[in-house]
Short mmCIF file of C-alpha atoms in Angstrom, two decimals:
data_model
loop_
_atom_site.label_atom_id
_atom_site.label_comp_id
_atom_site.label_asym_id
_atom_site.label_seq_id
_atom_site.Cartn_x
_atom_site.Cartn_y
_atom_site.Cartn_z
CA MET A 1 37.99 156.76 155.69
CA PRO A 2 35.66 154.53 153.01
CA THR A 3 34.33 156.96 150.31
CA SER A 4 31.69 156.54 147.57
CA SER A 5 34.21 154.49 145.14
CA ASP A 6 34.61 152.12 148.16
CA ALA A 7 30.85 151.93 148.44
CA LEU A 8 30.01 151.44 144.81
CA TYR A 9 32.70 149.10 144.59
CA ARG A 10 31.14 146.83 147.78
CA LYS A 11 28.28 146.63 145.36
CA ILE A 12 29.59 145.57 142.44
CA LEU A 13 31.78 142.71 143.85
CA LEU A 14 28.33 141.54 146.00
CA ARG A 15 26.83 141.53 142.59
CA ILE A 16 29.41 139.55 140.58
CA MET A 17 31.77 137.79 143.23
CA PRO A 18 29.80 135.29 144.99
CA LEU A 19 28.27 133.77 141.77
CA LEU A 20 32.58 133.61 140.37
CA LEU A 21 33.55 132.51 143.62
CA VAL A 22 30.99 129.32 143.51
CA CYS A 23 31.69 128.00 140.18
CA TYR A 24 35.82 128.60 141.21
CA ILE A 25 35.40 126.61 144.20
CA VAL A 26 33.59 123.83 141.99
CA ALA A 27 36.02 124.10 139.56
CA TYR A 28 38.60 123.31 142.12
CA ILE A 29 36.78 120.30 143.48
CA ASP A 30 36.52 118.50 139.83
CA ARG A 31 40.12 119.74 139.57
CA VAL A 32 41.69 117.80 142.11
CA ASN A 33 39.21 115.15 143.98
CA ILE A 34 41.18 112.43 142.50
CA SER A 35 43.28 113.37 145.08
CA LEU A 36 40.97 111.54 147.57
CA ALA A 37 39.57 109.27 144.63
CA LYS A 38 43.52 107.59 144.04
CA LEU A 39 42.96 106.03 147.33
CA GLN A 40 40.63 103.83 145.89
CA MET A 41 40.91 103.82 141.91
CA LEU A 42 44.60 102.94 141.92
CA ASP A 43 43.83 99.69 142.70
CA GLU A 44 41.15 99.02 141.13
CA LEU A 45 42.30 100.51 137.78
CA LYS A 46 46.15 98.91 138.66
CA LEU A 47 47.66 102.53 138.11
CA SER A 48 51.18 102.71 139.64
CA ASP A 49 51.94 106.56 141.54
CA THR A 50 53.49 107.70 138.50
CA VAL A 51 50.62 106.61 136.17
CA PHE A 52 48.92 109.08 138.95
CA GLY A 53 51.39 111.57 138.94
CA LEU A 54 51.36 111.75 135.41
CA GLY A 55 47.70 112.30 135.42
CA ALA A 56 47.30 115.00 137.94
CA GLY A 57 49.79 116.98 136.04
CA ILE A 58 49.09 116.10 132.22
CA PHE A 59 45.46 118.26 133.28
CA PHE A 60 47.68 121.35 132.54
CA ILE A 61 49.13 120.19 129.29
CA GLY A 62 45.81 120.71 127.79
CA TYR A 63 45.13 124.12 129.71
CA PHE A 64 48.31 124.93 128.15
CA LEU A 65 47.56 124.64 124.87
CA CYS A 66 44.04 125.88 124.57
CA GLU A 67 44.22 128.49 127.61
CA VAL A 68 45.57 131.79 125.66
CA PRO A 69 42.98 131.30 122.71
CA SER A 70 40.12 130.79 124.68
CA ASN A 71 40.99 133.86 126.44
CA LEU A 72 40.87 135.87 123.51
CA VAL A 73 37.65 134.10 122.44
CA LEU A 74 36.27 135.12 126.12
CA HIS A 75 37.68 139.03 125.42
CA ARG A 76 35.80 139.15 121.76
CA VAL A 77 32.56 137.21 122.67
CA GLY A 78 31.87 137.94 126.17
CA ALA A 79 32.42 136.36 129.37
CA ARG A 80 28.69 135.44 130.41
CA PHE A 81 28.51 132.78 127.21
CA TRP A 82 32.25 131.90 127.17
CA ILE A 83 32.82 131.02 131.12
CA ALA A 84 29.30 128.99 130.78
CA ARG A 85 30.33 126.76 127.52
CA ILE A 86 33.89 126.16 129.79
CA MET A 87 31.43 125.27 132.40
CA VAL A 88 29.70 122.87 131.22
CA SER A 89 32.18 121.14 129.09
CA TRP A 90 34.31 120.84 131.98
CA GLY A 91 31.38 119.22 133.92
CA VAL A 92 30.70 116.63 130.95
CA VAL A 93 34.26 115.66 131.00
CA ALA A 94 34.71 115.62 135.12
CA ALA A 95 31.68 112.96 135.46
CA LEU A 96 33.24 110.97 132.47
CA LEU A 97 36.23 110.19 134.63
CA ALA A 98 34.02 107.77 136.64
CA ALA A 99 33.93 105.47 133.66
CA ILE A 100 37.51 104.89 133.20
CA ALA A 101 37.28 101.11 133.10
CA PRO A 102 34.26 100.90 130.55
CA ILE A 103 35.65 103.24 128.15
CA ALA A 104 39.37 101.52 128.35
CA HIS A 105 37.45 97.99 127.60
CA LEU A 106 36.50 99.60 124.31
CA PHE A 107 40.10 99.63 123.30
CA GLY A 108 41.29 96.37 124.86
CA PRO A 109 42.87 94.71 127.83
CA HIS A 110 44.68 96.88 130.36
CA GLN A 111 44.02 100.40 128.50
CA GLU A 112 42.72 101.90 132.00
CA GLN A 113 46.44 104.00 132.39
CA TRP A 114 45.65 105.68 129.10
CA VAL A 115 42.15 106.46 129.16
CA PHE A 116 42.85 108.08 132.56
CA LEU A 117 45.44 110.52 131.11
CA ALA A 118 43.49 111.03 128.13
CA LEU A 119 40.23 111.97 130.02
CA ARG A 120 42.75 114.41 132.53
CA PHE A 121 44.36 116.23 129.35
CA LEU A 122 40.74 116.86 127.84
CA LEU A 123 39.60 118.26 131.90
CA GLY A 124 42.51 120.63 131.28
CA ALA A 125 41.33 121.49 127.87
CA ALA A 126 37.54 122.19 128.51
CA GLU A 127 38.65 124.51 131.89
CA ALA A 128 41.38 126.30 129.81
CA GLY A 129 40.66 129.97 130.43
CA PHE A 130 38.45 129.94 133.25
CA PHE A 131 40.82 131.31 136.11
CA PRO A 132 42.93 133.84 133.44
CA GLY A 133 39.17 134.44 132.05
CA LEU A 134 38.13 135.98 136.08
CA ILE A 135 40.99 137.46 135.89
CA LEU A 136 40.54 139.39 132.84
CA TYR A 137 36.60 140.27 134.28
CA PHE A 138 37.89 142.00 136.97
CA ASN A 139 40.09 144.17 135.03
CA TYR A 140 36.98 145.06 133.02
CA TRP A 141 35.35 146.01 136.60
CA LEU A 142 38.29 147.27 138.75
CA PRO A 143 41.57 149.46 138.63
CA PRO A 144 44.63 147.50 139.17
CA GLU A 145 45.23 149.17 142.92
CA ARG A 146 41.76 147.36 143.46
CA GLN A 147 42.53 144.16 142.70
CA GLY A 148 45.37 142.72 144.87
CA ARG A 149 42.55 142.03 147.92
CA VAL A 150 39.94 141.07 145.35
CA PHE A 151 42.29 138.41 143.92
CA SER A 152 43.00 136.81 146.93
CA ILE A 153 39.36 136.28 147.71
CA LEU A 154 38.58 134.95 144.60
CA MET A 155 41.64 132.27 145.03
CA ALA A 156 40.37 131.77 148.09
CA ALA A 157 38.40 129.22 146.23
CA GLN A 158 41.60 127.43 146.14
CA PRO A 159 41.57 126.65 150.18
CA ILE A 160 37.94 126.77 150.60
CA SER A 161 37.02 124.16 147.39
CA PHE A 162 39.40 121.48 149.72
CA VAL A 163 38.09 122.46 153.02
CA ILE A 164 34.47 121.43 151.80
CA GLY A 165 35.54 119.53 149.19
CA LEU A 166 38.00 116.76 151.03
CA PRO A 167 35.40 115.74 153.78
CA LEU A 168 32.58 115.92 151.36
CA SER A 169 34.73 113.73 149.22
CA GLY A 170 36.22 111.59 151.82
CA TRP A 171 32.47 111.21 153.35
CA LEU A 172 31.15 110.05 149.96
CA LEU A 173 34.20 107.66 149.44
CA GLY A 174 33.17 105.69 152.47
CA ALA A 175 29.16 105.84 152.58
CA LEU A 176 28.69 105.01 148.94
CA ASP A 177 31.15 102.37 148.01
CA GLY A 178 29.17 99.21 146.54
CA VAL A 179 26.16 101.15 146.19
CA LEU A 180 24.38 99.40 143.23
CA GLY A 181 28.21 97.48 142.42
CA LEU A 182 29.85 100.65 142.06
CA ALA A 183 33.15 101.76 143.95
CA GLY A 184 33.14 104.72 146.19
CA TRP A 185 35.10 106.52 144.01
CA ARG A 186 32.83 106.79 141.24
CA TRP A 187 30.11 107.97 142.77
CA MET A 188 32.23 110.70 144.26
CA ILE A 189 32.88 112.13 140.84
CA VAL A 190 29.45 111.78 139.26
CA ILE A 191 27.84 113.63 142.17
CA GLU A 192 30.85 116.41 142.44
CA ALA A 193 30.55 117.13 138.60
CA ALA A 194 27.04 118.13 138.35
CA PRO A 195 27.33 121.67 140.10
CA ALA A 196 29.86 122.80 137.58
CA LEU A 197 26.89 121.90 134.62
CA ILE A 198 23.60 123.87 136.89
CA LEU A 199 26.34 126.50 137.62
CA GLY A 200 26.98 126.48 134.05
CA LEU A 201 23.39 127.30 133.24
CA VAL A 202 23.13 129.95 136.01
CA VAL A 203 26.00 131.57 134.92
CA ALA A 204 24.62 131.81 131.08
CA ARG A 205 21.38 133.51 132.28
CA THR A 206 22.91 135.91 134.87
CA LEU A 207 26.21 137.23 134.23
CA VAL A 208 26.73 140.58 132.46
CA ASP A 209 29.94 140.79 130.06
CA GLY A 210 31.29 143.97 131.65
CA PRO A 211 30.04 147.28 133.52
CA ARG A 212 28.15 148.64 130.28
CA GLN A 213 25.60 145.70 130.48
CA ALA A 214 25.19 145.86 134.38
CA ALA A 215 21.56 147.32 134.41
CA TRP A 216 21.86 147.43 138.02
CA LEU A 217 24.28 150.31 137.86
CA SER A 218 22.94 154.23 137.49
CA ALA A 219 24.55 156.29 134.96
CA GLN A 220 26.75 157.88 137.20
CA GLU A 221 27.92 154.59 138.54
CA LEU A 222 28.83 153.88 135.35
CA GLU A 223 30.87 156.84 134.30
CA THR A 224 33.05 156.18 137.79
CA VAL A 225 33.51 152.69 137.23
CA VAL A 226 34.11 153.28 133.55
CA GLN A 227 37.14 156.42 133.92
CA ALA A 228 38.48 154.49 136.64
CA VAL A 229 39.35 151.96 134.36
CA GLU A 230 39.71 153.87 131.04
CA GLN A 231 42.51 156.45 133.05
CA ARG A 232 44.33 153.25 134.25
CA LYS A 233 44.54 152.24 130.63
CA SER A 234 46.40 155.47 129.87
CA ALA A 235 49.40 154.73 131.95
CA GLN A 236 49.25 150.92 130.53
CA THR A 237 50.75 149.23 127.19
CA ASP A 238 48.01 147.42 124.51
CA LEU A 239 50.33 145.90 122.27
CA PRO A 240 50.01 143.47 118.85
CA LEU A 241 49.83 139.83 120.34
CA GLY A 242 53.51 139.63 118.52
CA GLN A 243 54.74 141.80 120.51
CA VAL A 244 53.50 140.84 123.83
CA ALA A 245 55.41 137.71 123.56
CA ARG A 246 58.41 139.52 123.02
CA LEU A 247 58.07 141.65 126.33
CA PRO A 248 60.95 140.04 128.91
CA VAL A 249 58.57 140.93 132.08
CA LEU A 250 55.94 138.80 130.21
CA TRP A 251 58.44 135.89 130.54
CA ALA A 252 59.85 136.63 133.79
CA MET A 253 56.29 136.54 135.25
CA MET A 254 55.88 133.66 132.87
CA ALA A 255 58.89 131.67 134.91
CA ILE A 256 57.56 132.63 138.49
CA TRP A 257 54.57 131.72 138.16
CA PHE A 258 55.85 128.35 137.01
CA LEU A 259 57.82 127.87 139.85
CA MET A 260 54.66 128.57 142.76
CA VAL A 261 52.84 126.42 141.11
CA ILE A 262 54.98 123.87 140.96
CA GLY A 263 54.65 123.36 144.61
CA VAL A 264 50.93 124.71 145.41
CA TYR A 265 49.73 121.59 142.89
CA GLY A 266 52.45 119.23 144.48
CA ILE A 267 51.06 120.25 147.59
CA ASN A 268 47.09 119.86 146.44
CA PHE A 269 47.27 116.53 144.79
CA TRP A 270 49.67 114.82 147.21
CA LEU A 271 48.00 115.93 150.72
CA PRO A 272 45.84 113.04 151.75
CA THR A 273 48.35 111.26 150.77
CA LEU A 274 51.16 112.40 152.77
CA VAL A 275 48.07 112.78 155.75
CA HIS A 276 47.25 108.89 154.92
CA ALA A 277 51.37 108.16 155.39
CA SER A 278 51.48 109.72 158.80
CA GLY A 279 48.98 106.91 160.12
CA VAL A 280 45.82 108.15 159.23
CA GLN A 281 43.13 105.86 158.20
CA GLY A 282 39.64 105.84 156.92
CA SER A 283 38.85 107.93 153.91
CA LEU A 284 36.60 110.45 156.38
CA ALA A 285 39.09 110.89 158.49
CA ILE A 286 42.33 111.45 155.54
CA GLY A 287 39.48 114.35 153.94
CA LEU A 288 38.57 115.82 157.61
CA TYR A 289 42.57 116.02 158.55
CA SER A 290 43.74 117.02 154.82
CA ALA A 291 41.31 120.05 155.17
CA VAL A 292 43.04 121.60 158.10
CA PRO A 293 45.63 122.99 156.06
CA TYR A 294 43.48 124.69 154.04
CA VAL A 295 41.45 126.67 156.39
CA GLY A 296 44.65 128.74 158.19
CA CYS A 297 45.54 129.14 154.38
CA ALA A 298 42.07 131.16 153.61
CA LEU A 299 42.33 132.73 156.91
CA GLY A 300 45.87 133.56 156.63
CA MET A 301 45.97 134.35 152.72
CA VAL A 302 43.25 136.96 152.64
CA THR A 303 44.64 138.74 155.76
CA ALA A 304 48.07 139.05 154.49
CA SER A 305 46.92 140.32 151.08
CA ALA A 306 44.62 143.01 152.46
CA TYR A 307 47.79 144.11 154.54
CA ALA A 308 49.94 144.37 151.77
CA GLU A 309 47.68 146.18 149.51
CA ARG A 310 46.90 148.63 152.31
CA ALA A 311 50.34 149.05 153.32
CA GLY A 312 51.95 149.29 149.90
CA CYS A 313 54.31 146.50 149.76
CA LYS A 314 53.05 143.44 147.88
CA GLN A 315 55.97 142.63 146.23
CA ALA A 316 57.81 142.19 149.77
CA MET A 317 54.59 140.16 150.80
CA MET A 318 55.49 138.45 147.42
CA VAL A 319 58.75 137.74 148.22
CA GLY A 320 58.42 136.62 151.80
CA MET A 321 55.62 134.29 151.29
CA SER A 322 57.02 132.23 149.05
CA ILE A 323 60.38 131.56 150.43
CA ILE A 324 58.48 131.12 153.97
CA GLY A 325 56.24 128.55 152.21
CA GLY A 326 59.01 126.96 150.27
CA LEU A 327 61.31 126.63 153.93
CA ALA A 328 58.20 125.10 155.03
CA LEU A 329 57.99 122.63 152.67
CA VAL A 330 61.89 121.92 153.31
CA ALA A 331 60.77 121.21 157.03
CA ALA A 332 58.02 118.65 156.14
CA ALA A 333 60.75 116.94 154.03
CA LEU A 334 63.24 116.85 156.77
CA TRP A 335 60.75 116.05 160.05
CA GLY A 336 57.29 115.55 158.55
CA ALA A 337 57.31 111.67 157.71
CA GLY A 338 54.89 109.65 160.00
CA HIS A 339 54.57 112.83 161.81
CA LEU A 340 50.82 114.33 161.26
CA LEU A 341 51.24 117.10 163.59
CA VAL A 342 54.45 118.48 161.81
CA THR A 343 52.88 117.23 158.73
CA LEU A 344 49.59 119.69 159.11
CA LEU A 345 51.78 122.31 160.90
CA THR A 346 54.48 122.83 157.87
CA MET A 347 51.52 122.23 155.04
CA THR A 348 49.68 124.97 156.69
CA ILE A 349 52.10 127.42 156.55
CA ALA A 350 53.42 126.12 153.16
CA MET A 351 50.00 127.06 151.77
CA VAL A 352 49.55 129.99 153.14
CA GLY A 353 52.96 131.36 152.10
CA ALA A 354 52.44 129.77 148.65
CA MET A 355 48.71 131.39 148.21
CA THR A 356 49.31 134.43 149.54
CA ALA A 357 52.34 135.10 147.05
CA SER A 358 49.88 133.37 144.26
CA ALA A 359 46.80 136.00 144.79
CA LEU A 360 49.34 139.05 144.83
CA PHE A 361 50.85 138.25 141.65
CA TRP A 362 47.79 138.38 139.52
CA SER A 363 47.62 142.63 140.19
CA LEU A 364 51.31 142.04 138.37
CA PRO A 365 49.55 141.89 134.78
CA GLY A 366 46.84 144.28 135.12
CA GLU A 367 49.29 147.00 136.33
CA ARG A 368 51.61 146.58 133.11
CA LEU A 369 48.91 145.96 130.37
CA SER A 370 45.76 146.81 129.18
CA GLY A 371 43.40 146.01 126.31
CA ARG A 372 43.56 142.06 124.39
CA ALA A 373 47.53 142.85 125.96
CA VAL A 374 46.53 141.82 129.13
CA ALA A 375 43.77 139.49 128.01
CA ALA A 376 46.95 137.63 125.90
CA ALA A 377 49.06 138.04 128.72
CA VAL A 378 47.19 136.63 131.49
CA ALA A 379 46.47 133.56 129.44
CA ALA A 380 49.80 133.06 128.71
CA ILE A 381 51.45 133.37 132.22
CA ASN A 382 48.96 130.70 133.55
CA SER A 383 48.93 128.33 130.68
CA LEU A 384 52.66 128.28 130.80
CA GLY A 385 53.46 128.80 134.07
CA ASN A 386 50.66 126.14 134.48
CA ILE A 387 53.47 123.69 133.27
CA GLY A 388 54.65 123.29 136.84
CA GLY A 389 51.07 122.19 137.67
CA PHE A 390 52.17 118.70 135.51
CA ALA A 391 55.63 119.30 136.73
CA GLY A 392 54.80 119.27 140.90
CA PRO A 393 52.74 116.14 141.11
CA SER A 394 54.77 114.71 138.50
CA ILE A 395 57.84 115.04 140.41
CA LEU A 396 56.55 113.60 144.08
CA GLY A 397 54.89 110.68 142.11
CA PHE A 398 58.55 109.89 140.30
CA ALA A 399 60.14 110.65 143.77
CA ARG A 400 57.77 108.18 145.41
CA ASP A 401 58.23 105.29 142.87
CA ARG A 402 61.88 106.20 142.72
CA PHE A 403 63.60 106.32 146.33
CA GLY A 404 59.83 104.68 148.14
CA SER A 405 59.72 108.46 150.16
CA ASP A 406 58.22 111.59 149.93
CA GLU A 407 61.03 113.56 151.26
CA ILE A 408 63.17 114.26 147.83
CA GLY A 409 60.32 115.13 146.25
CA LEU A 410 58.95 117.94 149.35
CA ALA A 411 62.09 119.26 149.51
CA THR A 412 61.91 119.79 145.30
CA LEU A 413 58.66 121.31 145.73
CA GLY A 414 59.97 123.64 148.44
CA LEU A 415 62.93 124.68 146.48
CA CYS A 416 60.90 126.18 143.32
CA LEU A 417 59.08 128.12 145.85
CA VAL A 418 62.02 129.96 147.25
CA ALA A 419 63.72 130.60 143.69
CA ALA A 420 60.12 132.00 142.79
CA GLY A 421 60.69 134.61 145.74
CA GLY A 422 64.21 135.05 144.72
CA LEU A 423 63.01 135.81 141.00
CA VAL A 424 60.27 138.07 142.09
CA LEU A 425 63.07 140.25 144.13
CA LEU A 426 65.04 139.90 141.14
CA VAL A 427 62.47 141.37 138.92
CA PHE A 428 60.54 143.56 140.48
CA GLY A 429 62.41 144.69 143.30
CA ARG A 430 63.61 147.87 142.71
CA ARG A 431 60.69 149.89 143.95
CA GLY A 432 58.03 147.74 142.94
CA SER A 433 59.26 148.13 139.37
CA PRO A 434 56.17 150.77 138.88
CA PRO A 435 54.01 150.19 135.30
CA SER A 436 55.86 153.03 133.54
CA THR A 437 59.11 150.66 133.18
CA LEU A 438 57.31 148.59 131.00
CA THR A 439 57.72 150.90 128.25
CA ASN A 440 61.60 150.07 128.59
CA SER A 441 61.48 146.46 127.96
CA LEU A 442 59.40 146.95 124.91
CA PRO A 443 60.55 145.90 121.54
CA GLN A 444 62.42 148.28 119.37
CA GLY A 445 59.80 150.26 117.08
CA ALA A 446 57.01 148.79 119.64
CA SER A 447 54.59 152.30 121.42
CA SER A 448 52.23 152.45 124.49
#
């Protein structure tokens, strides 16, 4: 039965969620629109599938190196300024990807692949801290028991970005190709980078750093929000950063996220290529068909995450959906080649499984840590785990060049998702590993 607290948190989310959701959609479009640009840019820039896979993945190396410092700065200086800074930075770098050839000519002939890799690395560095910053930001407002459904809605930005971005990108590729003598993929990248710059200014003007800066909360509402967060903190652990890095449960969560991300980003960056290999022709048609799995994903992950939170079975759902997603990728490897319907069906199941498990995963750090410990832990998990974002596309790119097909690469990604589910079961399967068990894994001498 709805309570006054439900009404309060609904009010809060209606205030802060729409803007952040739109920002994340735009971030994701700029991160993965090269999956469609690939259909034109590889021939123009003379790039191989292996170089493209490395470029898609090297984004996460820049992310890895800058993410923990970025999240700690956000915790120190406030979300409003730092999220705005991130968005403006990535908008500028994303737009520069359209100028790979002119920039390469400044360094001599045949330098396009190095400029491509460098800009993708810089895009990762510019965006570093954005997603874990959002996770941290919601920890300022919500107790962990209310986070699972919210994070599933936030992460729905990923499939939504594909539902919007892939058809839009496909249309821009075809409609603007040759306009003013420029290839369609260049127009697409510049046009899709512009919203990040605009939204960065909107964030700087409208976002508040936390509940205490929210003039739209009454004194009683503010007290309710602060008490809920502070009460849960008493059951959590805030540690010096050196001790956070020595927590076994932190390294387990890093490994789980690493395996999940391999599967998710392998699909994200290569799905248009797989659709094209199934016989679909034309940029717009490829974009429309590639969006189909993400429609199912957006609906499926929010529904499954809400049920798991309501039924109190988040860990079990995480395990099951990760394994189902992995098996769907193995099925795509065995039977999907050249068959559009099988490819779309298996990829839809894979994305629902992988993304539901990913959304539920992000309630784990907030259940076990607080303060700067959770700021560092969320960034560290996402940072090191996102090396899987480098590995996934690179595995598919290498396998395609080495073996001439996608089967081995897809099966490898699927097995990583299955392993992620198994690791969740191993680490958190004992009655959900409640937060109190964290103290048992603290280094000697640590206190909660």
